[in-house]
């Protein structure tokens, strides 16, 4: 069997992607880190650039915990005790004590009855929505929801779905009114913090709409929220979108791989919901869990977040995010208001976005440009992400580099 014909077709498709200017291109390979010094945060080393160090402004590591000594020590201790990998899926002797300890702590942190680990938050969403959707379910989704939500809905093959414009709650309510009598159950699914913009869903207002119309549906209206960018980055205690909206999702999904600095995803909900998902979620049943060392490290990171030290880290990233947004505005760049450490620069042009990414790279700064089809046409942007490892001098340096860019 030969791949020659397929290779030819794929080369044509790759060329088309490149011609449109939407190719992500060759990945940059991090080979090491330079520790923080002289008022500057850590720098990364890249393959093929041995004489340069780079300020990373495009990482999800909001609290900088992946290099925290306590987190590293916890992972090392768990590896020495349990080995490096689980060796099986959860129901075939793949459940270790660190998994149970972490699940219990996550449930406690979120004030829920139960928690359940997945290999990733993406895998969690892919496994959860299809397990909850049947032919009598209407799924309602925000237009800017993450790709994992979009694909989970596709995988569920729901007979009824509706998408409302980003944060357009009047349209959300209209959908609920128009579908009265057409479905038994409704699932409203949304990001907590939207990954491309750093804004968040008004869960309190969504819940008010839900309560207003819930009696119209025999099986009720559920809210499913993916707050992977909110947990550990938003709210005075890092409990994310639920905290700042004083509201609560029926089913909350999040990640261990961003603010907590490790790997994996999880869901928290009622005991019955979690017990049901353990029996029905394919990406949980048939996939290995995170490793015991990762679970140990994540537990240590969660304990740091839920401490005075964690609150200090949260205050630091809020201060830096405010400084960055203020500086961008003073330089004449368009950004979005908020306190989340995702700080977008709205460029709204593919060529200019690419030019700014290159300008930053030439000045030893790593940023990410988001172009169509990752974002809609006219919404092209540079997504900046603040970390607790950054310093005020880092932000000053970045703003100085931006001031030299002709936009």
Coordinates of C-alpha atoms in Angstrom, one line a residue:
X1 CA 0.0 0.0 0.0
X2 CA 1.3 3.4 -0.9
X3 CA 0.7 6.9 0.5
X4 CA 1.7 8.6 -2.7
X5 CA -1.8 9.6 -3.8
X6 CA -2.8 10.7 -0.3
X7 CA 0.5 12.6 0.1
X8 CA -0.2 14.5 -3.1
X9 CA -3.7 15.5 -2.0
X10 CA -2.5 16.6 1.4
X11 CA 0.4 18.6 0.0
X12 CA -2.2 20.5 -2.1
X13 CA -4.3 21.2 1.0
X14 CA -1.3 22.3 3.0
X15 CA -0.4 24.7 0.1
X16 CA -3.9 26.1 0.2
X17 CA -3.7 26.7 3.9
X18 CA -0.3 28.4 3.5
X19 CA -1.5 30.5 0.6
X20 CA -4.4 31.8 2.7
X21 CA -1.9 32.9 5.4
X22 CA -3.6 30.8 8.1
X23 CA -0.9 28.2 8.6
X24 CA 0.4 27.9 12.1
X25 CA 3.8 27.1 10.8
X26 CA 6.7 25.3 12.3
X27 CA 6.6 24.9 16.1
X28 CA 9.2 26.6 18.2
X29 CA 11.0 24.1 20.4
X30 CA 11.9 25.2 24.0
X31 CA 15.2 23.6 25.1
X32 CA 15.5 25.2 28.5
X33 CA 14.9 28.1 30.8
X34 CA 17.0 31.0 32.2
X35 CA 16.1 31.8 35.7
X36 CA 14.7 35.2 36.8
X37 CA 17.3 37.8 37.6
X38 CA 17.9 41.5 37.9
X39 CA 14.2 42.3 38.1
X40 CA 13.3 40.3 35.0
X41 CA 11.2 37.1 35.0
X42 CA 12.4 33.8 33.5
X43 CA 13.4 33.5 29.9
X44 CA 13.1 30.5 27.6
X45 CA 15.7 29.1 25.3
X46 CA 14.8 28.0 21.8
X47 CA 16.3 25.4 19.4
X48 CA 18.3 27.1 16.6
X49 CA 18.7 30.3 18.6
X50 CA 21.5 29.5 21.0
X51 CA 22.6 33.0 21.7
X52 CA 19.1 34.4 22.5
X53 CA 16.6 34.2 25.4
X54 CA 13.0 35.0 25.0
X55 CA 10.3 36.6 27.2
X56 CA 7.2 34.3 26.9
X57 CA 4.0 36.3 26.7
X58 CA 1.8 33.5 25.3
X59 CA 1.7 30.7 27.9
X60 CA -1.3 29.6 29.9
X61 CA 0.8 29.2 33.0
X62 CA -1.0 32.0 34.8
X63 CA 0.4 31.3 38.3
X64 CA 3.8 30.1 37.3
X65 CA 3.3 26.9 39.4
X66 CA 4.9 24.4 37.0
X67 CA 8.4 25.4 38.3
X68 CA 7.3 25.8 42.0
X69 CA 9.6 23.8 44.2
X70 CA 6.7 22.3 46.2
X71 CA 4.9 21.2 43.1
X72 CA 8.1 19.6 41.6
X73 CA 8.8 17.9 44.9
X74 CA 5.3 16.5 45.1
X75 CA 5.5 15.1 41.6
X76 CA 8.9 13.6 42.3
X77 CA 7.7 11.9 45.5
X78 CA 4.7 10.4 43.8
X79 CA 6.9 9.1 41.0
X80 CA 9.2 7.4 43.5
X81 CA 6.2 5.8 45.2
X82 CA 3.9 4.9 42.3
X83 CA 6.1 5.0 39.1
X84 CA 5.8 7.3 36.2
X85 CA 2.6 6.0 34.6
X86 CA -0.8 4.5 35.6
X87 CA -0.4 1.4 33.4
X88 CA -4.1 1.0 32.8
X89 CA -7.4 2.8 32.5
X90 CA -9.2 3.6 35.7
X91 CA -11.5 0.6 36.0
X92 CA -8.7 -1.8 35.1
X93 CA -6.4 -1.2 38.1
X94 CA -5.4 2.3 36.9
X95 CA -6.8 4.2 39.9
X96 CA -4.1 5.3 42.4
X97 CA -4.4 7.0 45.7
X98 CA -3.2 10.4 44.3
X99 CA -6.1 10.3 41.8
X100 CA -8.6 9.9 44.7
X101 CA -6.9 12.5 46.9
X102 CA -6.9 15.0 44.0
X103 CA -10.6 14.3 43.2
X104 CA -11.6 14.8 46.8
X105 CA -9.7 18.0 47.1
X106 CA -11.2 19.4 43.8
X107 CA -14.7 18.6 45.0
X108 CA -13.9 20.4 48.3
X109 CA -12.3 23.4 46.5
X110 CA -15.4 23.9 44.3
X111 CA -17.9 23.0 47.1
X112 CA -19.3 20.1 45.1
X113 CA -20.1 16.5 46.1
X114 CA -17.8 14.8 43.6
X115 CA -15.0 15.3 41.1
X116 CA -13.7 13.2 38.3
X117 CA -10.4 13.4 36.5
X118 CA -9.8 13.2 32.7
X119 CA -6.6 13.1 30.7
X120 CA -7.4 16.7 29.5
X121 CA -10.2 19.2 29.8
X122 CA -10.7 18.7 26.0
X123 CA -11.3 15.0 26.7
X124 CA -13.6 15.9 29.6
X125 CA -15.9 17.9 27.4
X126 CA -15.8 15.4 24.6
X127 CA -16.7 12.7 27.1
X128 CA -19.3 14.5 29.1
X129 CA -21.7 16.2 26.6
X130 CA -22.4 13.1 24.5
X131 CA -23.2 11.2 27.7
X132 CA -25.8 13.8 28.6
X133 CA -27.4 14.5 25.3
X134 CA -30.2 12.3 23.7
X135 CA -32.8 12.8 21.1
X136 CA -34.9 14.9 23.4
X137 CA -32.2 17.3 24.3
X138 CA -31.7 20.8 23.0
X139 CA -28.2 22.1 23.2
X140 CA -27.6 25.9 23.3
X141 CA -24.1 27.2 22.8
X142 CA -22.3 30.6 22.7
X143 CA -20.9 31.4 19.3
X144 CA -17.4 31.9 20.7
X145 CA -17.2 28.7 22.7
X146 CA -14.0 26.7 22.6
X147 CA -13.4 24.1 19.9
X148 CA -13.8 21.3 22.4
X149 CA -17.5 22.3 23.0
X150 CA -18.1 22.6 19.2
X151 CA -16.7 19.1 18.6
X152 CA -18.4 17.6 21.6
X153 CA -21.8 18.8 20.3
X154 CA -20.9 17.3 16.8
X155 CA -19.9 14.0 18.4
X156 CA -23.2 13.9 20.3
X157 CA -25.1 14.2 17.1
X158 CA -27.9 16.1 18.8
X159 CA -31.1 16.4 16.9
X160 CA -31.6 20.0 18.2
X161 CA -29.0 22.7 18.7
X162 CA -28.9 26.4 18.7
X163 CA -26.0 28.9 18.7
X164 CA -26.5 32.4 20.1
X165 CA -24.3 35.4 19.3
X166 CA -21.5 35.9 21.8
X167 CA -23.0 36.9 25.2
X168 CA -26.3 37.9 23.6
X169 CA -28.6 36.8 26.4
X170 CA -31.7 38.2 24.8
X171 CA -31.1 35.7 21.9
X172 CA -30.5 32.9 24.4
X173 CA -33.9 33.6 26.0
X174 CA -35.6 33.8 22.6
X175 CA -34.2 30.3 21.8
X176 CA -35.6 28.9 25.1
X177 CA -39.0 30.5 24.3
X178 CA -39.1 29.3 20.7
X179 CA -38.2 25.7 21.6
X180 CA -40.8 25.3 24.4
X181 CA -42.6 22.0 23.8
X182 CA -39.9 20.9 21.3
X183 CA -37.5 19.3 23.7
X184 CA -37.5 17.6 27.1
X185 CA -34.2 18.8 28.3
X186 CA -32.0 21.8 27.6
X187 CA -28.2 22.0 28.1
X188 CA -26.8 25.5 28.0
X189 CA -23.1 25.1 27.4
X190 CA -20.6 28.0 27.6
X191 CA -17.0 28.8 28.3
X192 CA -16.5 30.5 31.6
X193 CA -13.6 32.7 30.5
X194 CA -13.4 32.8 26.7
X195 CA -10.0 31.8 25.6
X196 CA -9.5 34.2 22.7
X197 CA -10.7 37.4 24.5
X198 CA -10.4 37.0 28.2
X199 CA -14.0 38.1 28.8
X200 CA -16.4 35.9 30.7
X201 CA -19.9 34.5 30.7
X202 CA -22.4 36.3 33.0
X203 CA -23.4 33.1 34.7
X204 CA -25.7 34.9 37.2
X205 CA -27.7 36.3 34.3
X206 CA -27.7 33.0 32.4
X207 CA -29.0 31.3 35.6
X208 CA -31.8 33.9 36.0
X209 CA -32.9 33.1 32.4
X210 CA -32.7 29.4 33.1
X211 CA -34.8 29.6 36.2
X212 CA -37.4 31.7 34.4
X213 CA -38.0 29.1 31.7
X214 CA -37.0 25.8 33.4
X215 CA -40.6 24.8 34.1
X216 CA -41.2 24.7 30.3
X217 CA -39.0 21.7 29.9
X218 CA -39.9 18.4 31.6
X219 CA -36.3 17.4 32.3
X220 CA -35.2 20.9 33.2
X221 CA -32.4 23.2 31.9
X222 CA -28.8 22.4 32.8
X223 CA -25.8 24.6 32.6
X224 CA -22.4 23.2 31.6
X225 CA -19.5 25.5 32.0
X226 CA -15.9 25.0 30.8
X227 CA -13.8 27.4 33.0
X228 CA -10.4 26.2 32.1
X229 CA -9.1 29.7 31.7
X230 CA -10.9 31.0 34.8
X231 CA -9.9 28.6 37.5
X232 CA -6.7 29.9 39.2
X233 CA -6.8 33.1 37.2
X234 CA -10.0 34.9 38.0
X235 CA -11.6 35.9 41.3
X236 CA -10.0 36.8 44.6
X237 CA -9.6 33.1 45.5
X238 CA -9.1 31.9 42.0
X239 CA -12.4 30.1 41.7
X240 CA -13.0 31.6 38.4
X241 CA -16.2 32.8 36.7
X242 CA -18.5 31.3 39.3
X243 CA -16.8 33.4 42.0
X244 CA -16.9 36.8 40.2
X245 CA -20.6 36.2 39.1
X246 CA -21.7 34.8 42.4
X247 CA -23.3 31.9 40.5
X248 CA -22.9 28.2 40.1
X249 CA -22.9 25.8 37.1
X250 CA -24.7 22.5 37.3
X251 CA -21.6 20.8 35.8
X252 CA -18.2 22.6 35.9
X253 CA -15.3 21.5 33.8
X254 CA -11.8 22.8 34.1
X255 CA -8.1 22.0 33.5
X256 CA -5.1 21.2 35.6
X257 CA -2.9 22.3 32.7
X258 CA -3.1 26.1 32.9
X259 CA -3.1 28.0 36.2
X260 CA -2.3 24.8 38.1
X261 CA 0.7 24.1 35.9
X262 CA 0.5 20.4 35.5
X263 CA -1.7 18.3 33.1
X264 CA -5.2 16.9 32.8
X265 CA -8.8 18.0 33.2
X266 CA -11.6 17.5 35.6
X267 CA -15.4 17.9 36.2
X268 CA -17.2 18.6 39.4
X269 CA -20.9 18.1 40.0
X270 CA -23.4 16.1 42.1
X271 CA -22.4 12.6 43.2
X272 CA -25.1 11.1 40.9
X273 CA -23.8 13.0 37.9
X274 CA -20.2 12.0 38.5
X275 CA -21.2 8.3 39.2
X276 CA -23.1 8.3 35.9
X277 CA -20.3 9.8 33.9
X278 CA -17.8 7.2 35.3
X279 CA -20.1 4.6 33.7
X280 CA -20.8 6.3 30.4
X281 CA -18.1 8.8 29.4
X282 CA -16.0 7.1 26.7
X283 CA -13.0 9.4 27.0
X284 CA -12.8 8.5 30.8
X285 CA -13.5 4.7 30.5
X286 CA -11.2 3.9 27.6
X287 CA -8.3 6.3 28.2
X288 CA -5.5 6.2 30.7
X289 CA -5.8 8.9 33.5
X290 CA -3.2 11.4 34.2
X291 CA -0.2 9.8 35.9
X292 CA 0.0 9.4 39.7
X293 CA 2.9 11.9 39.8
X294 CA 0.8 14.5 37.8
X295 CA -2.0 14.0 40.3
X296 CA 0.3 14.5 43.2
X297 CA 1.7 17.7 41.6
X298 CA -1.7 19.0 40.8
X299 CA -2.8 18.5 44.4
X300 CA 0.2 20.5 45.6
X301 CA -0.6 23.2 43.1
X302 CA -4.2 23.3 44.2
X303 CA -3.2 23.7 47.8
X304 CA -0.9 26.6 46.9
X305 CA -3.7 28.3 45.0
X306 CA -6.0 27.8 48.0
X307 CA -3.6 29.6 50.4
X308 CA -2.3 33.0 51.3
X309 CA 0.5 32.4 48.8
X310 CA -2.0 31.7 46.0
X311 CA -3.9 34.9 46.8
X312 CA -0.7 36.8 46.5
X313 CA 0.0 35.3 43.1
X314 CA -3.6 36.3 42.0
X315 CA -3.1 39.8 43.2
X316 CA 0.2 40.0 41.3
X317 CA -1.3 38.9 37.9
X318 CA -4.2 41.3 38.4
X319 CA -1.8 44.2 38.9
X320 CA 0.3 43.2 35.9
X321 CA -2.8 42.8 33.7
X322 CA -4.0 46.2 34.7
X323 CA -0.6 47.7 33.9
X324 CA -0.5 46.0 30.5
X325 CA -4.0 47.1 29.5
X326 CA -3.3 50.6 30.6
X327 CA 0.0 50.7 28.6
X328 CA -1.6 49.3 25.5
X329 CA -4.3 51.9 25.6
X330 CA -1.7 54.7 26.0
X331 CA 0.1 53.4 23.0
X332 CA -3.0 53.5 20.9
X333 CA -3.7 49.8 20.6
X334 CA -7.2 48.4 20.9
X335 CA -7.7 45.9 23.8
X336 CA -10.7 44.7 25.8
X337 CA -11.5 45.7 29.4
X338 CA -11.3 43.2 32.2
X339 CA -9.0 41.8 34.9
X340 CA -8.2 38.4 33.4
X341 CA -4.6 37.8 32.5
X342 CA -5.6 37.2 28.9
X343 CA -5.0 40.6 27.4
X344 CA -5.9 40.7 23.6
X345 CA -4.5 43.3 21.2
X346 CA -7.2 43.6 18.6
X347 CA -5.4 44.0 15.3
X348 CA -8.3 43.0 13.0
X349 CA -6.0 42.4 10.0
X350 CA -4.1 39.2 9.2
X351 CA -1.0 40.8 7.7
X352 CA -0.6 43.3 10.5
X353 CA -1.0 40.5 13.0
X354 CA 1.8 38.5 11.4
X355 CA 4.0 41.6 11.2
X356 CA 3.5 42.3 15.0
X357 CA 4.3 38.7 15.9
X358 CA 7.5 39.0 13.9
X359 CA 8.4 42.3 15.4
X360 CA 8.1 40.9 18.8
X361 CA 10.2 37.9 17.9
X362 CA 12.9 40.0 16.6
X363 CA 13.0 41.7 20.0
X364 CA 13.1 38.3 21.9
X365 CA 9.5 38.2 22.8
X366 CA 7.2 35.2 22.1
X367 CA 3.5 36.2 21.3
X368 CA 0.8 34.4 19.5
X369 CA -1.2 35.8 16.6
X370 CA -4.8 34.5 16.1
X371 CA -6.1 34.7 12.6
X372 CA -9.0 33.3 10.7
X373 CA -10.4 30.6 11.0
X374 CA -9.3 30.4 14.7
X375 CA -11.1 33.7 15.1
X376 CA -13.6 35.3 12.8
X377 CA -12.5 37.7 10.0
X378 CA -12.1 41.1 11.5
X379 CA -11.3 39.8 14.9
X380 CA -7.6 39.0 14.3
X381 CA -5.6 39.6 17.4
X382 CA -2.4 39.1 19.4
X383 CA -3.4 37.1 22.5
X384 CA -1.1 38.1 25.4
X385 CA -1.1 36.1 28.6
X386 CA 0.2 37.3 31.9
X387 CA 2.0 34.9 34.3
X388 CA 2.8 35.4 38.0
X389 CA 6.4 34.7 36.9
X390 CA 6.4 38.0 35.0
X391 CA 7.6 41.2 36.6
X392 CA 6.8 44.9 36.1
X393 CA 10.1 45.3 34.2
X394 CA 9.0 42.6 31.8
X395 CA 5.8 44.5 31.1
X396 CA 7.7 47.7 30.7
X397 CA 10.1 46.1 28.2
X398 CA 7.2 44.6 26.2
X399 CA 5.4 48.0 26.0
X400 CA 8.7 49.6 24.9
X401 CA 9.0 47.1 22.1
X402 CA 5.4 47.7 21.0
X403 CA 6.0 51.5 21.0
X404 CA 8.5 50.9 18.2
X405 CA 5.9 49.1 16.0
X406 CA 4.3 51.2 13.4
X407 CA 0.6 50.4 13.4

